[in-house]
mmCIF file of C-alpha atoms in Angstrom:
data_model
loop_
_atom_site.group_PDB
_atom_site.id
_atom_site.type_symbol
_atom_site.label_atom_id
_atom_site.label_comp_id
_atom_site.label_asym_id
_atom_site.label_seq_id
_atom_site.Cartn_x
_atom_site.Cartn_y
_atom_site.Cartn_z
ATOM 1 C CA UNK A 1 127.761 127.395 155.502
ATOM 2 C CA UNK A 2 124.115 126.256 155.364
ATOM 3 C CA UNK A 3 123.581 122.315 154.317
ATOM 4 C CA UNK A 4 120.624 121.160 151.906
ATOM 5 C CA UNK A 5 117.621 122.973 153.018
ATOM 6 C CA UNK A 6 113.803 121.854 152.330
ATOM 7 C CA UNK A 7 110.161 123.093 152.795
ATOM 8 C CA UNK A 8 107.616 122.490 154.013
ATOM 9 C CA UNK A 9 108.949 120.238 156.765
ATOM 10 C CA UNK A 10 105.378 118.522 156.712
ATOM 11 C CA UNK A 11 102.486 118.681 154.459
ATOM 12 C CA UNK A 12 99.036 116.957 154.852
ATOM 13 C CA UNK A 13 97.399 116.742 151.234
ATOM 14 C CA UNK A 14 94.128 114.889 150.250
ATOM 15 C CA UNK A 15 94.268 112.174 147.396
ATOM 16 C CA UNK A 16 94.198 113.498 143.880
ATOM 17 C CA UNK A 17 95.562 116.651 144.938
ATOM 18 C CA UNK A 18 98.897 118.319 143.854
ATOM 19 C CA UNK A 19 102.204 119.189 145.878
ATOM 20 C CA UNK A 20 105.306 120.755 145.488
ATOM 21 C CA UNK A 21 108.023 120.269 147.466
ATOM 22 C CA UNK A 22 111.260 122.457 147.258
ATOM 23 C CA UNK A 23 115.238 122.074 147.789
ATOM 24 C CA UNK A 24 117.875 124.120 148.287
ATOM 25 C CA UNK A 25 121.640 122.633 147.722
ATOM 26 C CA UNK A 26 124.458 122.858 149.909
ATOM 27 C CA UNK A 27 126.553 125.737 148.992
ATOM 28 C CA UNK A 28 128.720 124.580 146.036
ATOM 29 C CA UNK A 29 127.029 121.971 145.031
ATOM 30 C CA UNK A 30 125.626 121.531 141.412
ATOM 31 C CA UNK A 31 123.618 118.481 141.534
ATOM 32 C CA UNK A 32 119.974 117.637 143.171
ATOM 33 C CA UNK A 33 118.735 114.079 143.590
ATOM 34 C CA UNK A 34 115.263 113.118 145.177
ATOM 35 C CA UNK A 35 114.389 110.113 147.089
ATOM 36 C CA UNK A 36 110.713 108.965 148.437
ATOM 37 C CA UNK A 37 111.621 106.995 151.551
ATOM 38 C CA UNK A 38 108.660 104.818 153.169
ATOM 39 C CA UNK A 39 108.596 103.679 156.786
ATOM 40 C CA UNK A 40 111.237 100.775 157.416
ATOM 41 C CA UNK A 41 112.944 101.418 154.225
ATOM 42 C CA UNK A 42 115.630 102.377 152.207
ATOM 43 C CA UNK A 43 115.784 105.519 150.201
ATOM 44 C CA UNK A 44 113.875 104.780 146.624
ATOM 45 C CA UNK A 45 115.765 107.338 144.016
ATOM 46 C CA UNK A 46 112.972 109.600 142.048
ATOM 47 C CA UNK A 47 114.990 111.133 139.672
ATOM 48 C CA UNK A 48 118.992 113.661 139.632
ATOM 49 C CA UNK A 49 119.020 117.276 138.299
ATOM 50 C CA UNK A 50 122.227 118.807 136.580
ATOM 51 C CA UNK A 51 122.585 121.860 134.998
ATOM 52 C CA UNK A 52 118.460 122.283 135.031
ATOM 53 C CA UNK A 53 118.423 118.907 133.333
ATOM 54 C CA UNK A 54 117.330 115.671 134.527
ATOM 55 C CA UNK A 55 120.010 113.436 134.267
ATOM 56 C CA UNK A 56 118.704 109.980 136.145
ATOM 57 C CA UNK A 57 115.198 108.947 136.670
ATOM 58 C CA UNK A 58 113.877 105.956 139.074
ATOM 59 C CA UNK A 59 111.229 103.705 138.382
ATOM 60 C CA UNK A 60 108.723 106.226 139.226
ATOM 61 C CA UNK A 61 105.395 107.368 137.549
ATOM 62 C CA UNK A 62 104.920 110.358 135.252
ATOM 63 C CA UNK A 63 102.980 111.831 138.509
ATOM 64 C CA UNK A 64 106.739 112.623 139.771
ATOM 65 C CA UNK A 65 108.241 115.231 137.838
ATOM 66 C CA UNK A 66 110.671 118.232 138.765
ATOM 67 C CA UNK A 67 112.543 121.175 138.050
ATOM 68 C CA UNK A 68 116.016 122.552 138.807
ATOM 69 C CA UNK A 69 116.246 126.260 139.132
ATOM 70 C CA UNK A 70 120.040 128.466 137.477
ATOM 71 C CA UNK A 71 120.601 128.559 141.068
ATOM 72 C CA UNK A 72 120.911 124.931 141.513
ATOM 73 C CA UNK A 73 117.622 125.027 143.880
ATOM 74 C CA UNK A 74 115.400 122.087 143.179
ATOM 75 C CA UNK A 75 111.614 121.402 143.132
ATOM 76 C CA UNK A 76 109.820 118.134 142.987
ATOM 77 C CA UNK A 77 105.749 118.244 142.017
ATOM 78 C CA UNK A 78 103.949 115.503 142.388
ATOM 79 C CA UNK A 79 100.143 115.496 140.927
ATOM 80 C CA UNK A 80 97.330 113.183 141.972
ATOM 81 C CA UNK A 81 98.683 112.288 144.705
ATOM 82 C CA UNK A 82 97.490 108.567 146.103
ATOM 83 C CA UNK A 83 97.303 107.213 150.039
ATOM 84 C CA UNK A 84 100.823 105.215 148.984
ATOM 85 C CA UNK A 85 102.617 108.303 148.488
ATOM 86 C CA UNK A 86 102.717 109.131 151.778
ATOM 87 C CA UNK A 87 106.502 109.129 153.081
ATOM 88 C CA UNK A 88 109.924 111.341 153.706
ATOM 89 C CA UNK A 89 110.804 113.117 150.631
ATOM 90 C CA UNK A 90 114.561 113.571 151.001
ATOM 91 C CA UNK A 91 116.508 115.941 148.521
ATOM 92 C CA UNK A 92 120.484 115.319 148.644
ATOM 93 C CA UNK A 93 122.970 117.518 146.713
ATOM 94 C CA UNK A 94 126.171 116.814 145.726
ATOM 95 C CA UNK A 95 129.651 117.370 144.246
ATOM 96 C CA UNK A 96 132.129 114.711 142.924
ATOM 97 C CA UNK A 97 129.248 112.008 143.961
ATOM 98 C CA UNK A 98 128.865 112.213 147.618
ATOM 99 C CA UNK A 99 125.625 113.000 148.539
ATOM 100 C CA UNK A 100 124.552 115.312 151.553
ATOM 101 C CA UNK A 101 121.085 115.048 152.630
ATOM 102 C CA UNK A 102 118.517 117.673 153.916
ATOM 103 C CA UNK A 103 116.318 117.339 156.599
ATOM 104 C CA UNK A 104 113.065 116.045 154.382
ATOM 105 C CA UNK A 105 109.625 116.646 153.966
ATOM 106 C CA UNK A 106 107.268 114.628 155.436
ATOM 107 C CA UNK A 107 104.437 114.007 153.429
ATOM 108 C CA UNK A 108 100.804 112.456 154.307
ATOM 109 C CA UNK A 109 98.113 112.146 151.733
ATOM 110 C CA UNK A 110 94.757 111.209 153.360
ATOM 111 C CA UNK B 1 116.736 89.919 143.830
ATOM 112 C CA UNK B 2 117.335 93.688 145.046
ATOM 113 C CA UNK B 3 120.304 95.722 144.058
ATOM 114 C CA UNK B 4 121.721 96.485 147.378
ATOM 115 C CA UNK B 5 120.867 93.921 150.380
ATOM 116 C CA UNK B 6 121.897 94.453 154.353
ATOM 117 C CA UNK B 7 120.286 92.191 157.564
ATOM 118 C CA UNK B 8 117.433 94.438 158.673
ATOM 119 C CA UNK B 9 118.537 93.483 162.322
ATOM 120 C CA UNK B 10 118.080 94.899 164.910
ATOM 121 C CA UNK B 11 121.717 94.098 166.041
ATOM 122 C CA UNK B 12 121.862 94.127 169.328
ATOM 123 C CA UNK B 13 125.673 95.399 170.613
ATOM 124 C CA UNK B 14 127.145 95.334 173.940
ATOM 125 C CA UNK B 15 128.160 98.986 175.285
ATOM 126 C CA UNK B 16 131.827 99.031 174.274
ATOM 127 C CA UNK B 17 131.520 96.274 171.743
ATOM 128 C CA UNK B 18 132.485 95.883 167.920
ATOM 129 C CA UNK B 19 128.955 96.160 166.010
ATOM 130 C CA UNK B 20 129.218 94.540 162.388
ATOM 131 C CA UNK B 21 127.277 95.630 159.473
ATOM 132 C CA UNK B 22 127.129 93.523 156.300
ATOM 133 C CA UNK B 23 125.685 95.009 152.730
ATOM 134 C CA UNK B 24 126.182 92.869 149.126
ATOM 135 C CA UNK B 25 125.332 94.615 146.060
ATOM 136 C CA UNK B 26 124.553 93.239 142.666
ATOM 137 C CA UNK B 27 125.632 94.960 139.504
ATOM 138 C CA UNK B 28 129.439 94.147 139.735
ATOM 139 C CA UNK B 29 129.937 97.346 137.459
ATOM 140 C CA UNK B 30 129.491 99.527 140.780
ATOM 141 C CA UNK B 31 132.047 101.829 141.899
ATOM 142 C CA UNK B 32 131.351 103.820 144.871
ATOM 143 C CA UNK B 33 129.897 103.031 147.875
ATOM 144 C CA UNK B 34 128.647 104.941 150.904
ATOM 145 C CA UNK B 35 127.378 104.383 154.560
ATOM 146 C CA UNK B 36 124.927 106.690 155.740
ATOM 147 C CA UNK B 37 123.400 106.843 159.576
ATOM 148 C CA UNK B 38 119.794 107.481 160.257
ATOM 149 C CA UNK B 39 118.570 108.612 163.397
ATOM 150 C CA UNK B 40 114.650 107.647 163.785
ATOM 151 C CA UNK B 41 112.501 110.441 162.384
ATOM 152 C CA UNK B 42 115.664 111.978 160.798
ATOM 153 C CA UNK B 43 117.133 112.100 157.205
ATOM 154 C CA UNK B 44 120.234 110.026 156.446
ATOM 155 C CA UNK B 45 124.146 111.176 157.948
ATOM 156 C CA UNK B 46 126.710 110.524 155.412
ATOM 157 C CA UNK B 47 129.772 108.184 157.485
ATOM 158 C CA UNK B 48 132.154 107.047 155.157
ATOM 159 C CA UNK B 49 132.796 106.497 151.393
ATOM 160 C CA UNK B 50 134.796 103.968 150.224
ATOM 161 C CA UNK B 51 136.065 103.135 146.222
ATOM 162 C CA UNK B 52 139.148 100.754 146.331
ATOM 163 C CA UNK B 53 139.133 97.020 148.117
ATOM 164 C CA UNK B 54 140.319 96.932 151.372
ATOM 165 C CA UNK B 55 139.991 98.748 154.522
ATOM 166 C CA UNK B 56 139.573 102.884 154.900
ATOM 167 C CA UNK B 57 139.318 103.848 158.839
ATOM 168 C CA UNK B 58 138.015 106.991 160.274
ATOM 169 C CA UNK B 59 137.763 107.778 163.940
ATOM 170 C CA UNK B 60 135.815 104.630 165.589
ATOM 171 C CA UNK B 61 134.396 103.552 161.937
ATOM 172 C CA UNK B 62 135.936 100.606 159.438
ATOM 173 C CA UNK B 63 134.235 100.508 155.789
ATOM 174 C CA UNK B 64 135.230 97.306 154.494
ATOM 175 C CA UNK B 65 134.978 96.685 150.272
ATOM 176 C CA UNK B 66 135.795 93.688 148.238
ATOM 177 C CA UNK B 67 134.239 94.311 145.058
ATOM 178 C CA UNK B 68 135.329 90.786 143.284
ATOM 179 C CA UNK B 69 132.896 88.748 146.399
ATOM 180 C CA UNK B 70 130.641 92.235 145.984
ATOM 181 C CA UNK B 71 130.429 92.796 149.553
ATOM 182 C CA UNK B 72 130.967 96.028 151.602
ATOM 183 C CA UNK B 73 131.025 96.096 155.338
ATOM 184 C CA UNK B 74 131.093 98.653 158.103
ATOM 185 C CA UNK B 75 132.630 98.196 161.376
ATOM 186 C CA UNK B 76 132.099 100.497 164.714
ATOM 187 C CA UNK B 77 134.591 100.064 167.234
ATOM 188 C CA UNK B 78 133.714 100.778 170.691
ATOM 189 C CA UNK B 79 129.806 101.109 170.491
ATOM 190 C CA UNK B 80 128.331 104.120 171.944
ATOM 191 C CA UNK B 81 124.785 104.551 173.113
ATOM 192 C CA UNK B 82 124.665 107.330 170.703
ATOM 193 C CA UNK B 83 125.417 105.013 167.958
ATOM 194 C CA UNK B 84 121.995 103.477 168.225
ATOM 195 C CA UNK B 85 120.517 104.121 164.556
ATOM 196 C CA UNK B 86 119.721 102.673 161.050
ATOM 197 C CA UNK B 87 122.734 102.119 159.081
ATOM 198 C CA UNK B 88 122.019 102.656 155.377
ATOM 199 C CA UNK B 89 124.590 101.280 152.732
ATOM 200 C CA UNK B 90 124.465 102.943 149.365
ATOM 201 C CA UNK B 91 125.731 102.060 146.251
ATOM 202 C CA UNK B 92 126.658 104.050 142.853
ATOM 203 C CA UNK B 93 125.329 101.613 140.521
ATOM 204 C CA UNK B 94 126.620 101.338 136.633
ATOM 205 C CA UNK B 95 124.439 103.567 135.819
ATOM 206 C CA UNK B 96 125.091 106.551 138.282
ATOM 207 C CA UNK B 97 122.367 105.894 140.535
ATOM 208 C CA UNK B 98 122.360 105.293 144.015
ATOM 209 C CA UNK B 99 120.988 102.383 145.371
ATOM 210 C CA UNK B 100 120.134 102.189 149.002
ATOM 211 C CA UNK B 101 119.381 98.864 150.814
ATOM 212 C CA UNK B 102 116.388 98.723 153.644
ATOM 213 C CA UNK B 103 119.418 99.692 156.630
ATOM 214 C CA UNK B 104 120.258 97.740 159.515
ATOM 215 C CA UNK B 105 119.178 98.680 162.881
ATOM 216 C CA UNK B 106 121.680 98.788 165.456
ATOM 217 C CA UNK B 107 120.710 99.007 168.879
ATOM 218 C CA UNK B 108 123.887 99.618 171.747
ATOM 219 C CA UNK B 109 122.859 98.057 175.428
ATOM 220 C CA UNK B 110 124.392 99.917 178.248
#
């Protein structure tokens, strides 16, 4: 049973460009949850996808916006990208709340 | 004041040792709480849940809750090189969200 999957594993974008990052859930599990997490910190929660909805949004710009596919599969774009959005994109699916998380993206905007 | 605070450490433990972890939280209408390990350079490890005050114990691990002083704890019983990590605690806010706090680095001395 394959966990959360993700890809690319790293990207290196320039500012002002665009990126898309993508997620695929844990077997079984409905809901997709993004999280931006900068060196020496927590976690910071983007925004949670349910039934191709988004359910829960952080306090994050417009820039951040996603998708969730029928399959449950997950995609997080993020457009003019600035230097302080560099950091571990982390995708986490779940069922009945606990979270599982995949291996992240790392992401470095020069 | 952030939602979800822990001592950033590092906590230096003794080889064999009890380590104690220490997380408050502040909207009281939270329900669920998590700890997560991180591994440097890898994406958070889901430990233990908890949802009722008092004690749940699994293997070498102790989550600790007492929702009415809004305090959740983790114990790790018999340290283990291999326990070295950041310890994240997460919170299920009011809202549904999770809230993370920074972690607490643990760091077990032969």
């Amino acid at each position: 049973d394959a966990g959360v999957t993700q890809s690319p594993t790293h990207l290196i974008k320039t500012r002002g460009q665009q990126v898309t990052l993508r997620c695929s859930p844990k077997s079984g599990h409905d809901t997709v949850s993004w999280y931006q997490q900068a060196l020496g910190q927590g976690p910071q929660f983007i925004f949670q996808y349910y039934e191709e909805e988004e359910r829960q949004r952080g306090n994050f710009p417009d820039r951040f916006s996603g998708h969730q596919f029928p399959n449950y599969s997950s995609e997080l774009n993020v457009n003019a990208l600035l230097l302080g959005d560099s950091a571990l994109y982390l995708c986490a699916s779940s069922f009945n709340n606990e979270q599982f998380f995949g291996p992240g993206t790392r992401l470095t905007v020069l | 004041q952030k939602e979800v605070e822990q001592n950033s450490g590092p906590l230096s433990v003794p080889e064999g040792a009890i380590a104690s972890l220490n997380c408050t939280y502040s909207d009281r209408g939270s329900q669920s709480f998590f700890w997560y390990r991180q591994y440097s350079g890898k994406s958070p490890e889901l430990i233990m849940s908890i949802y009722s005050n008092g004690d749940k114990e699994d293997g070498r691990f102790t989550a600790q809750l007492n929702k009415a002083s809004q305090y959740v704890s983790l114990l790790i019983r018999d340290s283990q090189p291999s326990d070295s990590a950041t310890y994240l605690c997460a919170v299920v806010d009011s809202w549904g969200k999770f809230q993370f706090g920074a972690g607490t680095q643990v760091v077990v001395t032969p």
